[in-house]
PDB file of C-alpha atoms in Angstrom:
ATOM      1  CA  VAL A   1      30.144   7.238  64.219  1.00 73.00           C
ATOM      2  CA  THR A   2      32.154  10.936  64.983  1.00 71.00           C
ATOM      3  CA  ASN A   3      28.768  11.915  66.041  1.00 73.00           C
ATOM      4  CA  ALA A   4      27.967   9.481  68.434  1.00 74.00           C
ATOM      5  CA  LEU A   5      31.313   9.160  69.518  1.00 69.00           C
ATOM      6  CA  ALA A   6      31.094  13.193  70.438  1.00 74.00           C
ATOM      7  CA  ALA A   7      28.048  12.430  72.114  1.00 69.00           C
ATOM      8  CA  LEU A   8      29.399  10.338  74.476  1.00 68.00           C
ATOM      9  CA  ALA A   9      32.314  12.126  74.991  1.00 70.00           C
ATOM     10  CA  ARG A  10      30.741  14.584  76.029  1.00 68.00           C
ATOM     11  CA  HIS A  11      28.459  12.235  78.253  1.00 66.00           C
ATOM     12  CA  SER A  12      25.584  14.009  76.853  1.00 68.00           C
ATOM     13  CA  VAL A  13      23.882  10.282  76.121  1.00 68.00           C
ATOM     14  CA  MET A  14      20.341   9.706  76.533  1.00 63.00           C
ATOM     15  CA  CYS A  15      18.746   6.111  75.804  1.00 66.00           C
ATOM     16  CA  GLY A  16      14.694   4.553  77.632  1.00 65.00           C
ATOM     17  CA  GLY A  17      14.863   8.188  79.308  1.00 65.00           C
ATOM     18  CA  ARG A  18      17.432   8.697  81.207  1.00 72.00           C
ATOM     19  CA  ALA A  19      21.294  10.296  80.017  1.00 74.00           C
ATOM     20  CA  LEU A  20      23.970   7.356  80.835  1.00 70.00           C
ATOM     21  CA  THR A  21      26.228   7.315  83.743  1.00 77.00           C
ATOM     22  CA  ALA A  22      30.229   8.047  82.973  1.00 74.00           C
ATOM     23  CA  VAL A  23      30.895   4.571  83.548  1.00 81.00           C
ATOM     24  CA  GLU A  24      28.459   3.562  80.899  1.00 79.00           C
ATOM     25  CA  CYS A  25      29.506   6.104  78.504  1.00 73.00           C
ATOM     26  CA  GLU A  26      32.147   5.112  79.280  1.00 78.00           C
ATOM     27  CA  GLU A  27      31.985   1.728  78.244  1.00 82.00           C
ATOM     28  CA  ASP A  28      29.324   2.103  75.216  1.00 79.00           C
ATOM     29  CA  THR A  29      32.617   4.275  73.629  1.00 79.00           C
ATOM     30  CA  LYS A  30      34.928   1.463  73.689  1.00 81.00           C
ATOM     31  CA  ARG A  31      32.546  -1.411  72.398  1.00 84.00           C
ATOM     32  CA  LEU A  32      31.886   1.655  69.456  1.00 83.00           C
ATOM     33  CA  LEU A  33      35.133   2.184  68.968  1.00 83.00           C
ATOM     34  CA  ALA A  34      36.306  -1.730  69.216  1.00 83.00           C
ATOM     35  CA  VAL A  35      33.871  -2.049  66.530  1.00 86.00           C
ATOM     36  CA  ALA A  36      34.994   1.068  64.089  1.00 85.00           C
ATOM     37  CA  MET A  37      38.788  -0.111  64.186  1.00 85.00           C
ATOM     38  CA  LYS A  38      37.871  -3.189  62.647  1.00 86.00           C
ATOM     39  CA  SER A  39      37.169  -1.255  59.741  1.00 85.00           C
ATOM     40  CA  ARG A  40      39.114  -1.149  56.316  1.00 88.00           C
ATOM     41  CA  ASP A  41      37.711   1.728  55.151  1.00 88.00           C
ATOM     42  CA  THR A  42      41.149   3.715  54.775  1.00 88.00           C
ATOM     43  CA  LEU A  43      39.357   7.461  54.515  1.00 90.00           C
ATOM     44  CA  PHE A  44      36.590   6.305  57.211  1.00 90.00           C
ATOM     45  CA  LEU A  45      39.157   5.403  59.673  1.00 90.00           C
ATOM     46  CA  GLU A  46      41.700   9.066  58.404  1.00 90.00           C
ATOM     47  CA  HIS A  47      38.009  10.522  59.306  1.00 89.00           C
ATOM     48  CA  LEU A  48      37.853   8.873  62.880  1.00 88.00           C
ATOM     49  CA  TYR A  49      41.506   9.013  63.784  1.00 90.00           C
ATOM     50  CA  LYS A  50      40.558  13.096  63.545  1.00 90.00           C
ATOM     51  CA  ALA A  51      37.532  13.382  65.056  1.00 87.00           C
ATOM     52  CA  MET A  52      38.697  11.593  67.667  1.00 86.00           C
ATOM     53  CA  LEU A  53      41.986  13.532  68.281  1.00 88.00           C
ATOM     54  CA  GLU A  54      39.003  16.609  68.171  1.00 87.00           C
ATOM     55  CA  LEU A  55      37.115  15.385  71.123  1.00 85.00           C
ATOM     56  CA  GLY A  56      40.280  14.332  73.148  1.00 86.00           C
ATOM     57  CA  LEU A  57      40.134  10.722  72.889  1.00 83.00           C
ATOM     58  CA  GLU A  58      44.024  10.528  72.285  1.00 89.00           C
ATOM     59  CA  SER A  59      44.489   7.796  74.900  1.00 88.00           C
ATOM     60  CA  GLU A  60      41.320   5.648  73.553  1.00 85.00           C
ATOM     61  CA  LEU A  61      42.876   6.122  69.765  1.00 87.00           C
ATOM     62  CA  LEU A  62      46.204   5.293  70.759  1.00 90.00           C
ATOM     63  CA  ASP A  63      44.689   2.130  72.546  1.00 87.00           C
ATOM     64  CA  HIS A  64      43.827   0.776  69.292  1.00 80.00           C
ATOM     65  CA  GLY A  65      47.321   2.020  67.548  1.00 73.00           C
ATOM     66  CA  SER A  66      47.210   0.287  64.428  1.00 76.00           C
ATOM     67  CA  ASN A  67      49.977   0.741  61.202  1.00 77.00           C
ATOM     68  CA  ALA A  68      46.818   2.756  59.524  1.00 87.00           C
ATOM     69  CA  LEU A  69      47.518   5.119  63.377  1.00 90.00           C
ATOM     70  CA  GLU A  70      51.380   5.290  62.511  1.00 91.00           C
ATOM     71  CA  ALA A  71      50.374   6.234  59.087  1.00 89.00           C
ATOM     72  CA  TYR A  72      47.716   9.179  59.621  1.00 91.00           C
ATOM     73  CA  LEU A  73      49.459  10.740  62.898  1.00 92.00           C
ATOM     74  CA  SER A  74      52.681  10.894  60.134  1.00 91.00           C
ATOM     75  CA  LYS A  75      51.024  12.263  57.872  1.00 90.00           C
ATOM     76  CA  ALA A  76      49.195  14.836  59.307  1.00 88.00           C
ATOM     77  CA  GLY A  77      52.338  15.606  60.792  1.00 87.00           C
ATOM     78  CA  GLY A  78      54.319  16.564  58.005  1.00 84.00           C
ATOM     79  CA  LEU A  79      56.978  14.318  58.545  1.00 84.00           C
ATOM     80  CA  GLY A  80      56.733  13.563  54.945  1.00 77.00           C
ATOM     81  CA  GLN A  81      58.227  16.684  54.159  1.00 76.00           C
ATOM     82  CA  PRO A  82      61.537  17.751  53.996  1.00 74.00           C
ATOM     83  CA  ASN A  83      63.006  18.877  57.377  1.00 70.00           C
ATOM     84  CA  ASP A  84      63.480  22.496  57.066  1.00 69.00           C
ATOM     85  CA  SER A  85      59.810  22.527  55.370  1.00 75.00           C
ATOM     86  CA  LEU A  86      57.570  24.923  57.798  1.00 80.00           C
ATOM     87  CA  VAL A  87      55.334  22.717  60.564  1.00 80.00           C
ATOM     88  CA  SER A  88      52.282  23.921  61.198  1.00 80.00           C
ATOM     89  CA  ALA A  89      50.635  24.314  65.001  1.00 80.00           C
ATOM     90  CA  HIS A  90      48.332  21.473  63.480  1.00 81.00           C
ATOM     91  CA  GLN A  91      51.017  19.182  62.296  1.00 85.00           C
ATOM     92  CA  ALA A  92      53.174  19.590  65.869  1.00 85.00           C
ATOM     93  CA  ARG A  93      50.025  18.365  67.501  1.00 86.00           C
ATOM     94  CA  GLN A  94      49.912  15.473  65.375  1.00 86.00           C
ATOM     95  CA  LEU A  95      53.017  14.573  66.205  1.00 91.00           C
ATOM     96  CA  SER A  96      52.964  14.297  69.811  1.00 91.00           C
ATOM     97  CA  PRO A  97      50.209  10.783  69.782  1.00 93.00           C
ATOM     98  CA  LEU A  98      52.194   9.826  66.655  1.00 93.00           C
ATOM     99  CA  VAL A  99      55.213   9.636  69.929  1.00 94.00           C
ATOM    100  CA  GLU A 100      53.263   8.469  72.014  1.00 94.00           C
ATOM    101  CA  LEU A 101      52.341   5.570  69.729  1.00 94.00           C
ATOM    102  CA  TYR A 102      55.579   4.384  69.170  1.00 93.00           C
ATOM    103  CA  LYS A 103      56.905   4.340  72.688  1.00 92.00           C
ATOM    104  CA  ARG A 104      54.781   2.019  73.149  1.00 91.00           C
ATOM    105  CA  ARG A 105      54.971   0.125  70.680  1.00 90.00           C
ATOM    106  CA  GLY A 106      58.757   0.293  72.406  1.00 89.00           C
ATOM    107  CA  GLN A 107      60.688   2.193  68.624  1.00 90.00           C
ATOM    108  CA  HIS A 108      62.491   4.269  70.912  1.00 90.00           C
ATOM    109  CA  SER A 109      64.378   5.585  68.284  1.00 88.00           C
ATOM    110  CA  LYS A 110      61.351   6.551  65.726  1.00 90.00           C
ATOM    111  CA  ALA A 111      59.955   8.672  69.142  1.00 93.00           C
ATOM    112  CA  ALA A 112      63.111  10.432  69.510  1.00 91.00           C
ATOM    113  CA  ALA A 113      63.606  11.006  65.606  1.00 89.00           C
ATOM    114  CA  VAL A 114      59.566  12.073  66.000  1.00 92.00           C
ATOM    115  CA  LEU A 115      60.167  14.701  68.952  1.00 93.00           C
ATOM    116  CA  LEU A 116      64.081  15.922  67.295  1.00 90.00           C
ATOM    117  CA  ARG A 117      61.932  17.394  64.322  1.00 89.00           C
ATOM    118  CA  LEU A 118      59.593  18.843  66.471  1.00 89.00           C
ATOM    119  CA  ALA A 119      62.026  20.642  68.284  1.00 89.00           C
ATOM    120  CA  GLU A 120      63.743  21.516  65.315  1.00 86.00           C
ATOM    121  CA  ARG A 121      60.400  22.767  63.276  1.00 84.00           C
ATOM    122  CA  ARG A 122      60.038  25.648  61.481  1.00 79.00           C
ATOM    123  CA  THR A 123      56.982  27.663  61.784  1.00 76.00           C
ATOM    124  CA  ALA A 124      54.875  30.559  59.838  1.00 68.00           C
ATOM    125  CA  ASP A 125      54.411  32.565  62.543  1.00 67.00           C
ATOM    126  CA  ASN A 126      56.630  32.277  65.572  1.00 71.00           C
ATOM    127  CA  ALA A 127      60.060  30.102  66.508  1.00 75.00           C
ATOM    128  CA  VAL A 128      60.099  27.127  69.457  1.00 81.00           C
ATOM    129  CA  PRO A 129      60.618  29.110  72.173  1.00 85.00           C
ATOM    130  CA  LEU A 130      64.543  27.734  73.849  1.00 87.00           C
ATOM    131  CA  GLN A 131      63.126  25.932  76.614  1.00 90.00           C
ATOM    132  CA  GLU A 132      60.692  24.348  74.948  1.00 89.00           C
ATOM    133  CA  ARG A 133      63.249  23.195  72.380  1.00 89.00           C
ATOM    134  CA  ASP A 134      65.664  22.301  75.090  1.00 91.00           C
ATOM    135  CA  GLN A 135      62.875  19.927  76.758  1.00 93.00           C
ATOM    136  CA  LEU A 136      62.340  18.568  73.166  1.00 92.00           C
ATOM    137  CA  MET A 137      65.643  17.079  73.300  1.00 90.00           C
ATOM    138  CA  SER A 138      66.301  16.290  76.259  1.00 90.00           C
ATOM    139  CA  GLN A 139      62.889  13.964  75.242  1.00 92.00           C
ATOM    140  CA  ALA A 140      64.560  13.001  72.448  1.00 91.00           C
ATOM    141  CA  LEU A 141      67.519  12.225  74.077  1.00 89.00           C
ATOM    142  CA  LEU A 142      66.028   9.553  76.693  1.00 88.00           C
ATOM    143  CA  GLN A 143      64.218   8.038  74.026  1.00 90.00           C
ATOM    144  CA  ALA A 144      67.384   7.507  71.892  1.00 87.00           C
ATOM    145  CA  ARG A 145      69.405   5.794  74.739  1.00 85.00           C
ATOM    146  CA  ALA A 146      66.455   3.478  75.427  1.00 84.00           C
ATOM    147  CA  GLY A 147      66.607   2.473  72.219  1.00 75.00           C
ATOM    148  CA  CYS A 148      70.545   1.652  72.726  1.00 70.00           C
ATOM    149  CA  LEU A 149      69.683  -1.319  75.072  1.00 66.00           C
ATOM    150  CA  ASP A 150      69.205  -3.706  73.202  1.00 58.00           C
ATOM    151  CA  LYS A 151      73.146  -2.912  71.803  1.00 57.00           C
ATOM    152  CA  ALA A 152      72.426  -5.779  68.410  1.00 52.00           C
ATOM    153  CA  ARG A 153      69.218  -3.948  67.129  1.00 55.00           C
ATOM    154  CA  ALA A 154      70.339  -0.288  68.163  1.00 53.00           C
ATOM    155  CA  GLU A 155      74.127  -0.897  66.556  1.00 58.00           C
ATOM    156  CA  SER A 156      72.021  -2.184  63.029  1.00 55.00           C
ATOM    157  CA  LEU A 157      70.092   1.463  63.033  1.00 56.00           C
ATOM    158  CA  GLY A 158      72.684   3.746  63.949  1.00 66.00           C
ATOM    159  CA  VAL A 159      71.116   4.422  67.348  1.00 64.00           C
ATOM    160  CA  ASP A 160      74.576   5.226  68.976  1.00 72.00           C
ATOM    161  CA  GLU A 161      74.772   7.650  65.889  1.00 80.00           C
ATOM    162  CA  GLN A 162      70.843   9.298  66.530  1.00 75.00           C
ATOM    163  CA  VAL A 163      72.099   9.405  70.675  1.00 80.00           C
ATOM    164  CA  HIS A 164      75.185  11.398  69.540  1.00 80.00           C
ATOM    165  CA  LEU A 165      73.507  13.835  67.433  1.00 80.00           C
ATOM    166  CA  ILE A 166      70.405  14.784  69.593  1.00 83.00           C
ATOM    167  CA  ALA A 167      73.805  15.268  72.443  1.00 84.00           C
ATOM    168  CA  ASP A 168      75.066  17.614  70.792  1.00 85.00           C
ATOM    169  CA  LYS A 169      72.381  19.229  69.314  1.00 85.00           C
ATOM    170  CA  GLN A 170      71.069  20.180  73.199  1.00 83.00           C
ATOM    171  CA  LYS A 171      74.397  20.853  74.588  1.00 86.00           C
ATOM    172  CA  VAL A 172      74.356  24.015  71.791  1.00 86.00           C
ATOM    173  CA  VAL A 173      70.571  25.072  72.329  1.00 86.00           C
ATOM    174  CA  GLY A 174      71.982  24.492  76.335  1.00 85.00           C
ATOM    175  CA  PHE A 175      74.362  27.212  74.826  1.00 85.00           C
ATOM    176  CA  GLN A 176      71.600  29.015  73.215  1.00 87.00           C
ATOM    177  CA  LEU A 177      69.753  29.145  76.976  1.00 87.00           C
ATOM    178  CA  ALA A 178      72.879  30.395  78.909  1.00 87.00           C
ATOM    179  CA  ILE A 179      73.475  33.074  76.353  1.00 88.00           C
ATOM    180  CA  TYR A 180      69.677  34.793  76.397  1.00 86.00           C
ATOM    181  CA  VAL A 181      69.366  34.462  79.757  1.00 87.00           C
ATOM    182  CA  ARG A 182      71.891  36.427  80.760  1.00 88.00           C
ATOM    183  CA  LEU A 183      71.833  38.671  78.250  1.00 88.00           C
ATOM    184  CA  ALA A 184      68.213  39.048  79.493  1.00 86.00           C
ATOM    185  CA  GLU A 185      69.763  39.572  82.960  1.00 89.00           C
ATOM    186  CA  ARG A 186      71.249  43.015  81.117  1.00 86.00           C
ATOM    187  CA  LEU A 187      68.211  44.059  79.881  1.00 81.00           C
TER     188      LEU A 187
END
């Protein structure tokens, strides 16, 4: 299945002595995924999810978003680990589709929590640049605020506290950026 997906993604499939058009490849990809996503084999699905992400088929994967996909992305992104643990570049790449999945489902407070984790992550090779951290905090704050639109649900989930926490952290990053810019100007 993953080999067929790879060939379809590259638009290099031959059928009856002729190459399929891009439209035909997209249609075949949709049909193949519709069948493959019905599988109940967790290992197969995890392999399929990984292959799709590597092939750049994130949008198609999210279109079929399931609870198994959420579990896979959470695990691959290291969300089960303590917040102060290192996050590899590979893990960070797995968290971006998870944010999109949560947005599509209207689970804004979960999207905000993942964005906050991305902003505050520690990496083995280098720190998250301040500009990127600021952007991630801004996105997290927007998602947290979107989660407050339904007041009854927001109160039950403690979303107001999440909004204040992220806003406070974003202010700190803003101060850090201002200090960094001033110091850079002096050098």
